[in-house]
Short mmCIF file of C-alpha atoms and ligand atoms in Angstrom, two decimals:
data_model
loop_
_atom_site.label_atom_id
_atom_site.label_comp_id
_atom_site.label_asym_id
_atom_site.label_seq_id
_atom_site.Cartn_x
_atom_site.Cartn_y
_atom_site.Cartn_z
CA MET A 15 -14.46 4.44 -19.07
CA THR A 16 -11.25 6.28 -18.27
CA ASP A 17 -12.80 9.54 -17.04
CA PRO A 18 -10.46 10.67 -14.28
CA GLY A 19 -13.43 12.57 -12.82
CA TYR A 20 -14.88 9.33 -11.45
CA GLY A 21 -13.98 8.28 -7.92
CA PHE A 22 -11.30 5.71 -7.16
CA ASP A 23 -13.72 2.87 -6.39
CA THR A 24 -15.65 3.50 -9.62
CA ARG A 25 -12.47 3.45 -11.70
CA ALA A 26 -11.33 0.24 -9.97
CA VAL A 27 -14.51 -1.45 -11.25
CA HIS A 28 -14.86 0.18 -14.68
CA ALA A 29 -11.70 1.86 -16.03
CA GLY A 30 -10.63 0.22 -19.30
CA GLN A 31 -13.52 -2.26 -19.06
CA PRO A 32 -16.58 -1.09 -21.02
CA PRO A 33 -19.09 -3.84 -21.89
CA ASP A 34 -17.75 -5.90 -24.82
CA PRO A 35 -18.88 -4.09 -28.00
CA VAL A 36 -19.61 -7.36 -29.84
CA THR A 37 -21.49 -9.41 -27.22
CA GLY A 38 -22.29 -6.94 -24.46
CA ALA A 39 -20.37 -9.08 -21.96
CA VAL A 40 -19.96 -7.07 -18.77
CA VAL A 41 -16.79 -8.91 -17.79
CA THR A 42 -13.74 -8.18 -19.95
CA PRO A 43 -13.17 -11.31 -22.07
CA ILE A 44 -9.95 -13.30 -21.69
CA SER A 45 -8.56 -12.80 -25.17
CA LEU A 46 -6.27 -15.75 -25.87
CA SER A 47 -5.47 -15.17 -29.53
CA THR A 48 -1.74 -14.80 -30.14
CA THR A 49 -2.30 -13.04 -33.46
CA PHE A 50 -4.84 -10.64 -34.94
CA ALA A 51 -6.17 -10.45 -38.53
CA GLN A 52 -5.24 -7.43 -40.62
CA ASP A 53 -7.47 -5.86 -43.33
CA GLY A 54 -4.42 -5.18 -45.48
CA VAL A 55 -0.71 -5.07 -44.65
CA GLY A 56 -0.46 -2.92 -41.49
CA GLY A 57 -4.27 -2.62 -41.31
CA HIS A 58 -4.77 -3.93 -37.78
CA LYS A 59 -7.22 -2.75 -35.12
CA GLY A 60 -4.61 -1.91 -32.45
CA PHE A 61 -3.32 -5.43 -31.85
CA GLU A 62 -0.89 -7.49 -33.93
CA TYR A 63 0.77 -10.11 -31.73
CA LEU A 64 0.03 -11.09 -28.14
CA ARG A 65 3.46 -10.21 -26.70
CA SER A 66 3.17 -6.66 -28.08
CA GLY A 67 -0.34 -6.14 -26.72
CA ASN A 68 -3.73 -7.79 -26.39
CA PRO A 69 -7.22 -6.63 -25.35
CA THR A 70 -7.22 -8.17 -21.85
CA ARG A 71 -3.81 -6.71 -21.02
CA ALA A 72 -4.84 -3.34 -22.48
CA ALA A 73 -7.85 -3.26 -20.12
CA LEU A 74 -5.59 -3.98 -17.15
CA GLU A 75 -3.02 -1.38 -18.22
CA THR A 76 -5.73 1.27 -18.56
CA CYS A 77 -7.34 0.37 -15.24
CA ILE A 78 -4.28 0.42 -12.98
CA ALA A 79 -2.81 3.49 -14.73
CA SER A 80 -6.06 5.28 -13.94
CA LEU A 81 -5.88 4.23 -10.28
CA GLU A 82 -2.31 5.53 -10.05
CA SER A 83 -3.35 8.87 -11.64
CA ALA A 84 -0.87 8.08 -14.40
CA ARG A 85 -1.42 8.46 -18.15
CA HIS A 86 0.20 5.16 -19.08
CA GLY A 87 0.40 1.63 -17.68
CA LEU A 88 2.46 -1.43 -18.61
CA ALA A 89 1.80 -4.91 -17.26
CA PHE A 90 4.49 -7.54 -16.66
CA ALA A 91 4.86 -11.20 -15.79
CA SER A 92 6.06 -10.40 -12.24
CA GLY A 93 6.99 -7.46 -10.03
CA LEU A 94 10.66 -8.17 -10.63
CA ALA A 95 10.11 -8.28 -14.40
CA ALA A 96 8.57 -4.79 -14.14
CA GLU A 97 11.54 -3.63 -12.02
CA ASP A 98 14.00 -5.12 -14.50
CA ASN A 99 12.30 -3.20 -17.30
CA VAL A 100 12.63 0.06 -15.35
CA LEU A 101 16.31 -0.56 -14.56
CA ARG A 102 17.01 -0.77 -18.30
CA LEU A 103 16.57 3.05 -18.32
CA VAL A 104 19.84 3.42 -16.37
CA PRO A 105 22.72 4.18 -18.75
CA PRO A 106 25.78 1.90 -18.74
CA GLY A 107 27.82 2.55 -15.59
CA GLY A 108 25.05 4.71 -14.10
CA ARG A 109 24.10 4.55 -10.43
CA VAL A 110 20.90 3.65 -8.63
CA VAL A 111 20.47 5.07 -5.14
CA LEU A 112 18.06 2.83 -3.22
CA GLY A 113 16.67 2.77 0.27
CA ASN A 114 18.70 0.72 2.73
CA ASP A 115 15.74 -1.48 3.62
CA ALA A 116 14.34 -2.05 0.14
CA TYR A 117 12.75 -5.39 -0.73
CA GLY A 118 15.51 -8.02 -0.87
CA GLY A 119 14.65 -9.10 -4.41
CA THR A 120 15.05 -5.53 -5.66
CA PHE A 121 18.46 -5.34 -4.03
CA ARG A 122 19.43 -8.73 -5.50
CA LEU A 123 18.34 -7.63 -8.99
CA ILE A 124 20.36 -4.40 -8.80
CA ALA A 125 23.45 -5.75 -7.00
CA ARG A 126 23.75 -9.24 -8.43
CA VAL A 127 22.13 -9.11 -11.88
CA TRP A 128 22.78 -5.54 -13.04
CA GLY A 129 25.85 -4.91 -10.85
CA PRO A 130 28.11 -7.35 -12.72
CA LEU A 131 26.99 -5.63 -15.97
CA GLY A 132 28.32 -2.29 -14.70
CA MET A 133 25.42 -0.75 -12.79
CA GLN A 134 26.61 1.17 -9.70
CA TRP A 135 24.44 1.27 -6.58
CA THR A 136 24.30 2.95 -3.18
CA ALA A 137 21.99 1.73 -0.41
CA THR A 138 21.22 4.64 1.87
CA ASP A 139 18.76 6.00 4.42
CA LEU A 140 16.27 7.85 2.21
CA THR A 141 14.46 9.27 5.24
CA ASP A 142 17.48 11.57 5.71
CA VAL A 143 16.86 13.87 2.75
CA ASP A 144 19.52 16.38 3.87
CA ALA A 145 22.15 13.63 3.78
CA LEU A 146 20.86 12.53 0.37
CA ALA A 147 21.34 16.06 -0.97
CA ARG A 148 24.73 16.48 0.75
CA ASP A 149 26.21 13.12 -0.29
CA TRP A 150 24.63 12.94 -3.76
CA PRO A 151 26.76 10.70 -6.01
CA ASP A 152 27.27 12.52 -9.31
CA ASP A 153 26.70 9.45 -11.48
CA THR A 154 23.19 8.82 -10.04
CA ALA A 155 20.62 8.17 -12.77
CA MET A 156 17.78 6.87 -10.61
CA VAL A 157 16.52 6.97 -7.03
CA TRP A 158 14.56 3.87 -6.09
CA LEU A 159 12.35 4.14 -3.07
CA GLU A 160 9.77 2.04 -1.34
CA THR A 161 7.34 3.56 1.10
CA PRO A 162 6.32 1.87 3.35
CA THR A 163 9.27 -0.50 3.00
CA ASN A 164 9.34 -4.25 3.11
CA PRO A 165 9.73 -5.37 5.92
CA LEU A 166 10.57 -2.47 8.30
CA LEU A 167 7.69 -0.22 7.13
CA THR A 168 9.97 2.79 6.86
CA CYS A 169 8.15 5.70 5.22
CA VAL A 170 9.98 8.05 2.90
CA ASP A 171 8.80 11.55 1.96
CA ILE A 172 8.27 11.13 -1.81
CA GLU A 173 8.05 14.88 -2.56
CA ALA A 174 11.24 15.68 -0.65
CA VAL A 175 13.26 12.91 -2.32
CA ALA A 176 11.84 13.82 -5.75
CA SER A 177 12.87 17.44 -5.36
CA VAL A 178 16.50 16.47 -4.55
CA ALA A 179 16.63 13.87 -7.34
CA HIS A 180 15.08 16.12 -9.96
CA ALA A 181 17.48 18.94 -9.11
CA HIS A 182 20.21 16.52 -10.24
CA GLY A 183 18.31 15.24 -13.28
CA ALA A 184 17.71 11.75 -11.82
CA LEU A 185 14.54 9.71 -12.22
CA VAL A 186 12.47 8.81 -9.17
CA VAL A 187 10.93 5.35 -9.00
CA VAL A 188 8.51 4.40 -6.23
CA ASP A 189 7.65 0.79 -5.43
CA ASN A 190 4.04 1.28 -4.34
CA THR A 191 3.34 -2.40 -3.61
CA PHE A 192 2.70 -2.00 0.12
CA ALA A 193 0.54 1.12 -0.05
CA THR A 194 -1.34 0.42 -3.31
CA PRO A 195 -2.81 3.31 -5.30
CA TYR A 196 -5.78 3.31 -2.93
CA LEU A 197 -3.62 4.59 -0.08
CA GLN A 198 -0.98 6.55 -1.98
CA GLN A 199 -0.41 7.85 -5.52
CA PRO A 200 3.31 8.64 -5.94
CA ILE A 201 2.93 10.24 -9.41
CA THR A 202 0.88 13.01 -7.80
CA ARG A 203 3.81 13.60 -5.40
CA GLY A 204 6.49 13.97 -8.05
CA ALA A 205 7.53 10.37 -8.78
CA ASP A 206 8.36 9.65 -12.43
CA ILE A 207 7.61 5.94 -12.36
CA VAL A 208 5.58 3.68 -10.06
CA VAL A 209 6.24 -0.05 -9.93
CA HIS A 210 4.13 -2.80 -8.37
CA SER A 211 4.29 -6.38 -7.48
CA VAL A 212 0.73 -7.01 -8.64
CA THR A 213 1.13 -10.38 -6.92
CA LYS A 214 0.25 -8.64 -3.65
CA TYR A 215 -2.70 -6.33 -2.94
CA LEU A 216 -3.68 -5.59 -6.55
CA GLY A 217 -4.21 -9.28 -7.33
CA GLY A 218 -5.25 -9.69 -3.73
CA HIS A 219 -6.03 -13.42 -3.63
CA SER A 220 -2.64 -15.22 -3.69
CA ASP A 221 -3.40 -16.76 -7.06
CA VAL A 222 -1.46 -14.73 -9.62
CA VAL A 223 2.08 -13.36 -10.04
CA GLY A 224 2.34 -10.08 -11.91
CA GLY A 225 4.02 -6.71 -12.13
CA PHE A 226 3.11 -3.22 -13.26
CA ILE A 227 4.67 0.10 -14.27
CA ALA A 228 2.65 3.33 -14.14
CA VAL A 229 4.18 6.38 -15.81
CA ASP A 230 3.05 9.81 -16.93
CA ASP A 231 5.73 11.00 -19.34
CA ASP A 232 5.23 10.04 -23.02
CA ALA A 233 8.93 9.73 -23.91
CA LEU A 234 9.64 7.53 -20.88
CA THR A 235 6.62 5.42 -21.75
CA ASP A 236 7.91 4.87 -25.30
CA ARG A 237 11.25 3.61 -23.92
CA LEU A 238 9.56 1.35 -21.37
CA ARG A 239 7.11 -0.03 -23.95
CA PHE A 240 9.95 -0.76 -26.34
CA THR A 241 11.75 -2.93 -23.77
CA GLN A 242 8.46 -4.46 -22.55
CA ASN A 243 8.00 -5.83 -26.06
CA ALA A 244 11.67 -6.35 -26.96
CA ALA A 245 12.56 -8.26 -23.78
CA GLY A 246 9.08 -9.79 -23.58
CA ALA A 247 8.45 -10.39 -19.86
CA VAL A 248 4.70 -9.94 -20.33
CA PRO A 249 1.78 -11.53 -18.45
CA GLY A 250 -0.61 -13.98 -20.09
CA PRO A 251 -4.23 -12.93 -20.72
CA PHE A 252 -5.61 -15.17 -17.96
CA ASP A 253 -3.27 -13.57 -15.42
CA CYS A 254 -4.40 -10.13 -16.60
CA TYR A 255 -8.01 -11.19 -16.09
CA LEU A 256 -7.29 -12.39 -12.54
CA VAL A 257 -5.68 -9.06 -11.66
CA LEU A 258 -8.58 -7.10 -13.20
CA ARG A 259 -10.95 -9.15 -11.07
CA GLY A 260 -8.85 -8.54 -7.95
CA VAL A 261 -8.54 -4.82 -8.50
CA LYS A 262 -12.32 -4.35 -8.56
CA THR A 263 -12.42 -4.91 -4.77
CA LEU A 264 -9.14 -3.15 -3.92
CA ALA A 265 -10.75 -0.24 -2.09
CA VAL A 266 -13.01 -2.34 0.14
CA ARG A 267 -10.26 -4.85 0.84
CA MET A 268 -7.77 -2.14 1.78
CA ASP A 269 -10.22 -0.54 4.21
CA ARG A 270 -10.60 -3.89 5.95
CA HIS A 271 -6.85 -4.64 5.88
CA CYS A 272 -6.20 -1.29 7.57
CA ASP A 273 -8.91 -1.82 10.23
CA ASN A 274 -7.65 -5.31 11.06
CA ALA A 275 -4.02 -4.10 11.16
CA ARG A 276 -5.01 -1.48 13.76
CA ALA A 277 -6.56 -4.19 15.94
CA ILE A 278 -3.42 -6.34 15.61
CA VAL A 279 -1.20 -3.40 16.56
CA ASP A 280 -3.29 -3.03 19.74
CA VAL A 281 -2.56 -6.67 20.61
CA LEU A 282 1.17 -6.26 20.02
CA THR A 283 1.59 -2.94 21.79
CA GLY A 284 2.39 -3.61 25.42
CA HIS A 285 2.52 -7.42 25.10
CA PRO A 286 5.46 -8.68 27.22
CA ALA A 287 6.79 -10.91 24.40
CA VAL A 288 7.05 -7.93 22.03
CA GLU A 289 10.05 -5.61 21.92
CA THR A 290 9.13 -3.05 19.21
CA VAL A 291 6.07 -2.63 17.00
CA LEU A 292 6.64 -1.19 13.54
CA TYR A 293 3.50 0.38 12.08
CA PRO A 294 3.35 3.85 10.50
CA ALA A 295 0.17 4.85 12.39
CA LEU A 296 2.07 4.79 15.69
CA PRO A 297 3.09 8.35 16.60
CA ASP A 298 6.59 7.18 17.63
CA HIS A 299 7.15 5.39 14.31
CA PRO A 300 9.90 7.29 12.46
CA GLY A 301 7.81 7.38 9.27
CA HIS A 302 4.60 8.57 10.96
CA ALA A 303 4.76 12.16 9.67
CA ALA A 304 5.57 11.19 6.07
CA ALA A 305 2.90 8.48 6.06
CA THR A 306 0.28 10.82 7.49
CA ARG A 307 1.10 13.41 4.85
CA GLN A 308 1.05 11.14 1.80
CA MET A 309 -1.17 8.16 2.67
CA ARG A 310 -4.94 7.85 3.08
CA ASP A 311 -4.47 5.19 5.78
CA TYR A 312 -1.55 3.17 7.13
CA GLY A 313 -1.95 -0.19 5.37
CA GLY A 314 -2.27 -3.85 6.22
CA MET A 315 1.38 -4.73 6.95
CA VAL A 316 2.65 -4.84 10.53
CA SER A 317 6.14 -5.85 11.70
CA PHE A 318 7.51 -6.38 15.20
CA THR A 319 10.53 -7.71 17.04
CA THR A 320 10.38 -10.22 19.88
CA ARG A 321 12.07 -9.79 23.26
CA GLY A 322 13.23 -13.40 23.29
CA GLY A 323 15.42 -13.02 20.19
CA ILE A 324 15.36 -15.19 17.10
CA GLU A 325 14.13 -18.33 18.88
CA ALA A 326 11.08 -16.54 20.29
CA ALA A 327 10.41 -15.00 16.86
CA LYS A 328 10.43 -18.43 15.26
CA ARG A 329 8.13 -19.81 17.97
CA VAL A 330 5.58 -17.03 17.33
CA ALA A 331 5.84 -17.57 13.57
CA ALA A 332 5.17 -21.28 13.99
CA GLY A 333 2.55 -20.84 16.71
CA THR A 334 -0.34 -19.22 14.86
CA GLU A 335 -3.16 -21.08 13.19
CA LEU A 336 -5.09 -18.51 11.16
CA PHE A 337 -1.99 -16.49 10.28
CA THR A 338 -0.43 -18.95 7.84
CA LEU A 339 3.37 -19.22 7.99
CA ALA A 340 4.23 -18.31 4.41
CA GLU A 341 6.05 -15.83 2.20
CA SER A 342 4.24 -13.14 0.17
CA LEU A 343 1.66 -10.67 1.39
CA GLY A 344 -1.29 -8.52 0.46
CA ALA A 345 -4.00 -11.11 -0.04
CA VAL A 346 -7.27 -11.76 1.75
CA GLU A 347 -5.76 -14.36 4.11
CA SER A 348 -3.44 -13.37 6.98
CA LEU A 349 0.19 -14.45 6.72
CA ILE A 350 3.09 -14.47 9.16
CA GLU A 351 6.77 -14.83 8.30
CA HIS A 352 10.32 -14.55 9.61
CA PRO A 353 12.08 -12.19 7.11
CA ALA A 354 15.69 -13.00 8.13
CA GLU A 355 15.32 -16.62 7.07
CA MET A 356 12.51 -16.34 4.55
CA THR A 357 11.78 -13.33 2.29
CA HIS A 358 14.98 -11.44 3.13
CA ALA A 359 17.49 -14.29 3.36
CA SER A 360 19.11 -12.97 0.15
CA VAL A 361 20.21 -9.73 1.88
CA ALA A 362 22.03 -11.42 4.78
CA GLY A 363 25.45 -9.77 5.20
CA SER A 364 24.46 -6.74 3.05
CA PRO A 365 23.52 -3.19 4.16
CA LEU A 366 19.89 -4.36 3.89
CA GLU A 367 20.16 -7.17 6.46
CA VAL A 368 17.08 -7.36 8.72
CA PRO A 369 16.99 -8.00 12.49
CA PRO A 370 16.98 -11.75 13.33
CA ASN A 371 14.10 -11.33 15.79
CA LEU A 372 11.81 -9.58 13.28
CA ILE A 373 8.36 -10.94 12.39
CA ARG A 374 6.30 -9.60 9.49
CA LEU A 375 2.52 -9.89 9.37
CA SER A 376 0.31 -9.44 6.35
CA VAL A 377 -2.99 -8.81 8.07
CA GLY A 378 -5.88 -10.20 6.03
CA ILE A 379 -9.58 -9.50 5.94
CA GLU A 380 -10.82 -12.28 8.25
CA THR A 381 -13.00 -11.62 11.31
CA THR A 382 -11.02 -9.22 13.50
CA SER A 383 -11.58 -11.02 16.80
CA ASP A 384 -10.37 -14.33 15.31
CA LEU A 385 -7.10 -12.75 14.19
CA VAL A 386 -6.64 -11.02 17.54
CA ALA A 387 -7.19 -14.30 19.43
CA ASP A 388 -4.87 -16.26 17.13
CA LEU A 389 -1.91 -13.91 17.41
CA GLY A 390 -2.55 -13.38 21.13
CA GLN A 391 -2.23 -17.09 21.91
CA ALA A 392 0.96 -17.41 19.84
CA LEU A 393 2.54 -14.48 21.70
CA ASP A 394 1.43 -15.82 25.09
CA SER A 395 3.22 -19.10 24.48
CA ALA A 396 6.34 -17.64 22.84
C1 PLP B 415 7.81 -4.49 -2.23
C2 PLP B 415 8.01 -5.55 -3.28
N1 PLP B 415 8.40 -5.19 -4.51
C3 PLP B 415 8.57 -6.11 -5.48
C4 PLP B 415 8.40 -7.47 -5.23
C5 PLP B 415 8.65 -8.47 -6.34
O1 PLP B 415 7.44 -8.88 -6.89
P1 PLP B 415 7.17 -10.34 -7.56
O2 PLP B 415 7.34 -11.35 -6.49
O3 PLP B 415 5.79 -10.21 -8.09
O4 PLP B 415 8.19 -10.49 -8.64
C6 PLP B 415 7.99 -7.87 -3.97
C7 PLP B 415 7.78 -9.31 -3.70
O5 PLP B 415 7.63 -9.70 -2.56
C8 PLP B 415 7.78 -6.89 -2.97
O6 PLP B 415 7.40 -7.22 -1.72
#
């Protein structure tokens, strides 16, 4: 069932997952076999060896590719493994231009793993497309953008960046982890490649680490598939099954995440302990126009700064009960964290450093009034 004519929610449940032709099982089997019998030399049925491909992973790759409106999908052992595979497209000495508040792990991978091997990089404000066009570095092979970003929720106009990048022959990669394909489909806006930390909303239950690449172009897909197999950072079949199971409820979960995030933004806005609320639905948010143009809704992530500086931020982060103080995001349970000393500690002292009084919330799908009360009491005593 890959018919792109079906609606998003239908594809989330069925794409790549017909009933098992042998047993009729409605749930895609977890296919653990590392090797597959051949009728004669080379006479296999599409699978030879588990690292190169297996039925459970194939179902996942078909399903998420369909949700991203992409023709091809490739699953990986983690979001960073997927990113690493994409960065292998950059020629030796080539440059990656990335947003100046990209996820810290992406920055670390580019600057500290690939940088010493010769990769050049520029961290810049991708919301200023005129400056991007004006100051375009000639050796740029790839523009890497997140929208909304982690953790400042900056929104970048994908079409505008893609038109500048493509005029210079550069690839455009969008990390769609925060929005998910339910809220935004970058391929339909000109992106060449979409990457995901499947660990977040796609898995959705804080019980699996995974990554994904969605891509439309056949030649690019061949190159990415070659390194997927040659470098081998692939997910196991059980992990693929967990993600398939998570994705089935993506649409309903995202609707609830967005509704609860709106209620949390209402609590934060105007609270005396809060300095600034960062959420793309707010009309004064710098990314409001881009988000409204390219997203179905504004997502489940909310960030804010505290008036009382870093100490107040840490008190709020430690003062909630339902919002668990923990890294990661995008699952059913609400999480709170202090990026400067947790998820983004690796970018301290770099152009991607985050404010010390910043708090990031991953708003879950619990009862709205419980979340509102929990955060409210933490703010009151900050
Ligand atoms: C936006 C974004 N991209 C990529 C990653 C990396 O994904 P993973 O932790 O699955 O390797 C993360 C992890 O937090 C993320 O938030």
